[in-house]
CSV table of C-alpha atoms in Angstrom, one decimal:
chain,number,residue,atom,x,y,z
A,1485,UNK,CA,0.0,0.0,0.0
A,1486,UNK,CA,1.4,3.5,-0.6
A,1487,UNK,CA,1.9,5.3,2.7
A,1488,UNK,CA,0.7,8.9,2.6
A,1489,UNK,CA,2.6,11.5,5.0
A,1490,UNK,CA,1.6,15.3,5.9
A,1491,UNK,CA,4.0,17.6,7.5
A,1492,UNK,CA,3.2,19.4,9.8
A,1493,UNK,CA,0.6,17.7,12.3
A,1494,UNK,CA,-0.9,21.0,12.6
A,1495,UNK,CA,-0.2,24.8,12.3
A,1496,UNK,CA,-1.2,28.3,13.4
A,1497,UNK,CA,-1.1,31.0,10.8
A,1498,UNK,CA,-2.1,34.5,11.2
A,1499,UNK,CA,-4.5,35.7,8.6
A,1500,UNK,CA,-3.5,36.9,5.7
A,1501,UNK,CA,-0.6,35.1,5.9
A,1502,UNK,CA,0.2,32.2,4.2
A,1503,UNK,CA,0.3,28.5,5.2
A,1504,UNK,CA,2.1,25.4,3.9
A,1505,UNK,CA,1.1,21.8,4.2
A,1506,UNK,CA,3.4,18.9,2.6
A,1507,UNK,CA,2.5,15.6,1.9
A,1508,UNK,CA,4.8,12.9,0.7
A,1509,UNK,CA,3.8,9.4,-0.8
A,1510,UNK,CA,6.2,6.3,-0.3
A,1511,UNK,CA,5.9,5.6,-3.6
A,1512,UNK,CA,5.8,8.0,-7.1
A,1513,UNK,CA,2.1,8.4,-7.8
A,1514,UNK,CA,2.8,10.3,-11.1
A,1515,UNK,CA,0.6,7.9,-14.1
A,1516,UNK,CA,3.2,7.5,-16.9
A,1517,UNK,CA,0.1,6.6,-18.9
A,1518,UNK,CA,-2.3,9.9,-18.8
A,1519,UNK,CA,1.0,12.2,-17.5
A,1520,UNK,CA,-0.6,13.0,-14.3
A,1521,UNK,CA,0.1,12.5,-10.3
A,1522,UNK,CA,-3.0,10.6,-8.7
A,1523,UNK,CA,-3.6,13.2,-6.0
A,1524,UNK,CA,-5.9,14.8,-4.1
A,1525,UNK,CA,-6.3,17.5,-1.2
A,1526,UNK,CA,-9.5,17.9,0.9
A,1527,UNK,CA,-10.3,20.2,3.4
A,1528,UNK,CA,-12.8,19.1,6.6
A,1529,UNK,CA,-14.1,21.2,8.8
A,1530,UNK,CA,-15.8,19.5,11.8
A,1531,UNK,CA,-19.1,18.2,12.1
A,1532,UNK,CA,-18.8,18.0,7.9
A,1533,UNK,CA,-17.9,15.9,5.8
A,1534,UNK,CA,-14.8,16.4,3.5
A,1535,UNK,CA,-14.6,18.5,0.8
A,1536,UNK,CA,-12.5,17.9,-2.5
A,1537,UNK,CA,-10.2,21.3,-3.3
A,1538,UNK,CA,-7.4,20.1,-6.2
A,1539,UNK,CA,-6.7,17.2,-7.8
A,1540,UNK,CA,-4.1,15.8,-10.3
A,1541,UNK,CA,-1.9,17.8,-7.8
A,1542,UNK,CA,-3.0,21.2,-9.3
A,1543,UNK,CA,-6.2,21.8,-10.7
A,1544,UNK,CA,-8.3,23.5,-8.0
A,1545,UNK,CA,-11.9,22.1,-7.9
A,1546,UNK,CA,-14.7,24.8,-9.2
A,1547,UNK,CA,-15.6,26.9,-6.6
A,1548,UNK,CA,-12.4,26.6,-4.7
A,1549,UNK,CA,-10.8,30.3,-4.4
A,1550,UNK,CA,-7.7,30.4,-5.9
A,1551,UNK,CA,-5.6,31.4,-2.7
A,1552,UNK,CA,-5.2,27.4,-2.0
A,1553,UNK,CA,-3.2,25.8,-4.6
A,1554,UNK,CA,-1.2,22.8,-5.2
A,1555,UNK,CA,2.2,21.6,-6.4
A,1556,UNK,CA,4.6,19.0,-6.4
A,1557,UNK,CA,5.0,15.7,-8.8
A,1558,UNK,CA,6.3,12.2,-8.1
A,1559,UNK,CA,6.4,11.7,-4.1
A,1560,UNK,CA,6.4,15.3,-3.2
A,1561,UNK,CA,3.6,17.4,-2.6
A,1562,UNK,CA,2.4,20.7,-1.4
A,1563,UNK,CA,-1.2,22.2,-0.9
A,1564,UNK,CA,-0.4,26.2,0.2
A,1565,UNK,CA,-3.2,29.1,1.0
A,1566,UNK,CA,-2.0,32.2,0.1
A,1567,UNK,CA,-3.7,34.1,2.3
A,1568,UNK,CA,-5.3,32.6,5.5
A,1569,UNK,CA,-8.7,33.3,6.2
A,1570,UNK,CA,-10.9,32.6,9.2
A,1571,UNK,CA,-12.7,30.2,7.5
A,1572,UNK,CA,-10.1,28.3,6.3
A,1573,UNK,CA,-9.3,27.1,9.8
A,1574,UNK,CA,-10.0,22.5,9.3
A,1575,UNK,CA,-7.9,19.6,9.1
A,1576,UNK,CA,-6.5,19.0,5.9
A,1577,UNK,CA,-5.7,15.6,4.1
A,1578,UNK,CA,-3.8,14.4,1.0
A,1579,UNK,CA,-5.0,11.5,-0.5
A,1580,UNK,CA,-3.7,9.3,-3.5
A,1581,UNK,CA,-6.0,7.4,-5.9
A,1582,UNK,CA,-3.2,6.1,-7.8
A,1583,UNK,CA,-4.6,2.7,-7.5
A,1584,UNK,CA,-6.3,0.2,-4.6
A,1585,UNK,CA,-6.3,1.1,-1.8
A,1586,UNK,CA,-6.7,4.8,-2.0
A,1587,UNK,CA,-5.0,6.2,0.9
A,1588,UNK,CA,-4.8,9.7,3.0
A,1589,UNK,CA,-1.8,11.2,4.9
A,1590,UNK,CA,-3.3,11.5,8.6
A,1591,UNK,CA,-4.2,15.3,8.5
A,1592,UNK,CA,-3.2,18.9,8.9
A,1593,UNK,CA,-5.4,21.1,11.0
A,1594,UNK,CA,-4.8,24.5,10.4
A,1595,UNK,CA,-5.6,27.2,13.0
A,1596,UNK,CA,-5.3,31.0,13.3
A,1597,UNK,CA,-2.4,32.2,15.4
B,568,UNK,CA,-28.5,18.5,-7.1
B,569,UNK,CA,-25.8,15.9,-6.5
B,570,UNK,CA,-26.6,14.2,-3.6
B,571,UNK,CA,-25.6,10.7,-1.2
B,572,UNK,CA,-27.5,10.2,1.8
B,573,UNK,CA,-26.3,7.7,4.1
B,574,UNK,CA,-28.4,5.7,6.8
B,575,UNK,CA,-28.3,2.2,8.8
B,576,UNK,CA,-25.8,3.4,11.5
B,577,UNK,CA,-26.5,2.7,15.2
B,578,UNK,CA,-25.0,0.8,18.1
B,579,UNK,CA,-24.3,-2.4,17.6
B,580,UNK,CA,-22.1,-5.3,19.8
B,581,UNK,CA,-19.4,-6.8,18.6
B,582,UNK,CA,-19.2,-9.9,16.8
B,583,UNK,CA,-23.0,-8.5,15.1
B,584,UNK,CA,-23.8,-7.2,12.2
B,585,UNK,CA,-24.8,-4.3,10.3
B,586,UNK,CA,-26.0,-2.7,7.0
B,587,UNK,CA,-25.4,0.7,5.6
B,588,UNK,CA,-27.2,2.2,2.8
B,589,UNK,CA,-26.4,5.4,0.6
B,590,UNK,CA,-29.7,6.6,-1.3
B,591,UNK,CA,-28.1,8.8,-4.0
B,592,UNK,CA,-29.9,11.4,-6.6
B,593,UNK,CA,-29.3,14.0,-9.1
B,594,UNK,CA,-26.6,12.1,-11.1
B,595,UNK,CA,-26.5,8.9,-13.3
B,596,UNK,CA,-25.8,6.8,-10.4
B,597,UNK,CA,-25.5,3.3,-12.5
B,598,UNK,CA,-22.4,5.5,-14.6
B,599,UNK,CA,-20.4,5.4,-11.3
B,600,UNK,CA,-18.5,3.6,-9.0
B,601,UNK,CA,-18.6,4.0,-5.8
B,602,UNK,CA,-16.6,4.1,-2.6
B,603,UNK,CA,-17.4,3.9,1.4
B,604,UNK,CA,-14.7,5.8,3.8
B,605,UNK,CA,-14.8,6.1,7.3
B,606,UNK,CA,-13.4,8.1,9.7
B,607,UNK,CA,-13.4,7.2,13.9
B,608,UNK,CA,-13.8,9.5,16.5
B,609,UNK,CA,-11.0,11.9,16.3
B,610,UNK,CA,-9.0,10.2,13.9
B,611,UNK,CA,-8.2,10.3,10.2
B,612,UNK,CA,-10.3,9.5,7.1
B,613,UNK,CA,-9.6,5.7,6.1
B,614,UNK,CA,-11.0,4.2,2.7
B,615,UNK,CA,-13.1,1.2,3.3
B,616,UNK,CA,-14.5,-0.2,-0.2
B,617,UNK,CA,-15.2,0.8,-4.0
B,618,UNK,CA,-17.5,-0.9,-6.1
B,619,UNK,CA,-17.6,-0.6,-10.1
B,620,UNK,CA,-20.3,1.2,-11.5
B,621,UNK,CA,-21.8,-2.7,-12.6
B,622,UNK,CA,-20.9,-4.1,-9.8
B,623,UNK,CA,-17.8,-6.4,-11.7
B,624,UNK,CA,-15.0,-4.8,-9.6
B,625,UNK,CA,-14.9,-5.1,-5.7
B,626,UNK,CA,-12.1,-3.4,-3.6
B,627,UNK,CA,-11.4,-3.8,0.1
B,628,UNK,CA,-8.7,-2.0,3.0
B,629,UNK,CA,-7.3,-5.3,4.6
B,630,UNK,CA,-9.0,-4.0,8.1
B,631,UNK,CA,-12.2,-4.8,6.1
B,632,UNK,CA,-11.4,-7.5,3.9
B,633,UNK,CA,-13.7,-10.8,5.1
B,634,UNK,CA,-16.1,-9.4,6.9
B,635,UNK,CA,-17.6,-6.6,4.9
B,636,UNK,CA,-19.8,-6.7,2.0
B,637,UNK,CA,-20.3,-3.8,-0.6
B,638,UNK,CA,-22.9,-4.5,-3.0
B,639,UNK,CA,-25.4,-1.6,-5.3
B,640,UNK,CA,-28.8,-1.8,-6.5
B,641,UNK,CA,-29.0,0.3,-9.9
B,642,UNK,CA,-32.5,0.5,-10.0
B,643,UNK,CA,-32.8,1.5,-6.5
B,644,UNK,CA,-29.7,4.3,-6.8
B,645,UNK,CA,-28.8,3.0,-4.0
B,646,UNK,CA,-25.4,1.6,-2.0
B,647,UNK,CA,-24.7,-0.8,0.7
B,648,UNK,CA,-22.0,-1.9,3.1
B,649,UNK,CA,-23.1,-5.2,4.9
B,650,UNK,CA,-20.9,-5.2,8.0
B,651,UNK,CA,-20.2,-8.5,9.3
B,652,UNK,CA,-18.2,-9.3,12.6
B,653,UNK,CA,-18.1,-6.0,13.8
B,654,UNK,CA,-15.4,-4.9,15.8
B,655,UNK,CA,-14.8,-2.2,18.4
B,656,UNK,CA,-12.4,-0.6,16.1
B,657,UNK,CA,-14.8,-0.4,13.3
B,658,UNK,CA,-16.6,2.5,15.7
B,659,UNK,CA,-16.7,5.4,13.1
B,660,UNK,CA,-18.8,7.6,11.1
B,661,UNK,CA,-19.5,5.7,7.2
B,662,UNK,CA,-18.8,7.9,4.4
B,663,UNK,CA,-20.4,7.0,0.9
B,664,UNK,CA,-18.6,9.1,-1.9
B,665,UNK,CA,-18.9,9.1,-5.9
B,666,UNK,CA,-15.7,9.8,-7.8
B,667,UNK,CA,-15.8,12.9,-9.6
B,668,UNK,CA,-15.4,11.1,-13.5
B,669,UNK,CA,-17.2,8.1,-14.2
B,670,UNK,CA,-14.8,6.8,-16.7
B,671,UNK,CA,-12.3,5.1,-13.7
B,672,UNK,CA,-13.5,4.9,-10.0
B,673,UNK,CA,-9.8,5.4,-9.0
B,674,UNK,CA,-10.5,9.5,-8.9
B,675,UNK,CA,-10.8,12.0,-6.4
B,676,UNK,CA,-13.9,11.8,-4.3
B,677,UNK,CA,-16.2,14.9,-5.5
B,678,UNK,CA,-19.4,13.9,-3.3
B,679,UNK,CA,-19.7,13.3,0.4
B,680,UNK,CA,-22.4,11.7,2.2
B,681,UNK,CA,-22.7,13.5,5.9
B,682,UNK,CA,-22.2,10.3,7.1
B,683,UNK,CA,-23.7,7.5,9.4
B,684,UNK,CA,-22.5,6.7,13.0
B,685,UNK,CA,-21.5,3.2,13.7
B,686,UNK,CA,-20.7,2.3,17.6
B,687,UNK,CA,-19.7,-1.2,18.1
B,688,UNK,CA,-19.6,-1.1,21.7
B,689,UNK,CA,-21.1,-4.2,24.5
């Protein structure tokens, strides 16, 4: 199974500043075969369930505002929010659907400072 | 509008059994497959099952693999996680969820259930 990894377990940003969660895969999840990277970043906030925000690494879901975006190809991966906002405070996850069994990194929950 | 609702949750004890359903509307459910995820109390989300749109392909996390069961109904648009042996650590809140393409069921998940509780507790 590939092992998903976020860094860090949680962090407190002020707002408007910007906030950085990595996630690393224990194996490549970039497709050879449609040139993409199998993964996902969702965003939970509590009581709800999650909520898809990019895919194929980069492409932010419609409706998503464009201060979160994601990078990173192969094992390593990034999902950053430009600009914090107050409702932007959940636990984030990283997930791979490269093949079975999809698997998430164990969260990042994100706070104000 | 897109939409899963889950239900069939409930205390159980262990070593009994259970059965979740996911009602879903607004899309062409029989063009999808399918997954359940669930999260426990506290804790991470954890992928449980996906079943091809025809019901052909069957997928299970090893913590699952034996004693639970996912099966659809097409004409019903409807879901299901038979839950067989239950264990404490099966206590969590069942996710269904519908990939956001219907050409591959390994895709992101696009559509969330709120969930149904499941306590397996004597």
């Amino acid at each position: 199974d590939i092992v998903m990894t976020q860094s860090p377990d949680s962090l407190a940003v002020s707002l408007g500043e910007r906030a950085t969660i990595n996630c690393k895969s224990s194996q490549s999840v970039f497709y050879s075969s449609n040139n993409k990277n199998h993964l996902a970043w969702y965003q939970q906030k509590p009581g709800q369930p999650p909520k898809l925000l990019i895919y194929w690494a980069s492409t932010r879901e419609s409706g998503v505002p464009d201060r979160f975006s994601g990078s990173g190809s192969g094992t390593d991966f990034t999902l950053t929010i430009s600009s914090l906002q107050a409702e932007d405070v959940a636990v984030y996850y990283c997930q791979q659907y490269y093949g079975p069994p999809m698997t998430f990194g164990q969260g990042t929950k994100v706070d104000i400072k | 509008q897109v939409q899963l609702v889950e239900s069939g949750g409930g205390v159980v004890q262990p070593g009994r059994s259970l059965r979740l359903s996911c009602a879903a509307s607004g899309f062409t459910f029989g063009n999808y497959g399918m997954h359940w995820v669930r999260q426990a109390p506290g804790k991470g989300l954890e992928w449980v099952a996906v079943m091809s749109y025809d019901g052909s392909d069957k997928y299970y996390a090893d913590s699952v693999k034996g004693r639970f069961t996912i099966s659809r109904d097409n004409s019903k648009n409807t879901l299901y996680l038979q839950m067989n042996s239950l264990r404490a650590e099966d206590t969590a809140v069942y996710y269904c969820a519908k990939p956001y393409g219907s050409e591959s069921y390994y895709l992101p998940l696009d559509v969330w259930g709120q969930g149904t509780t499941v306590t397996v507790s004597s």
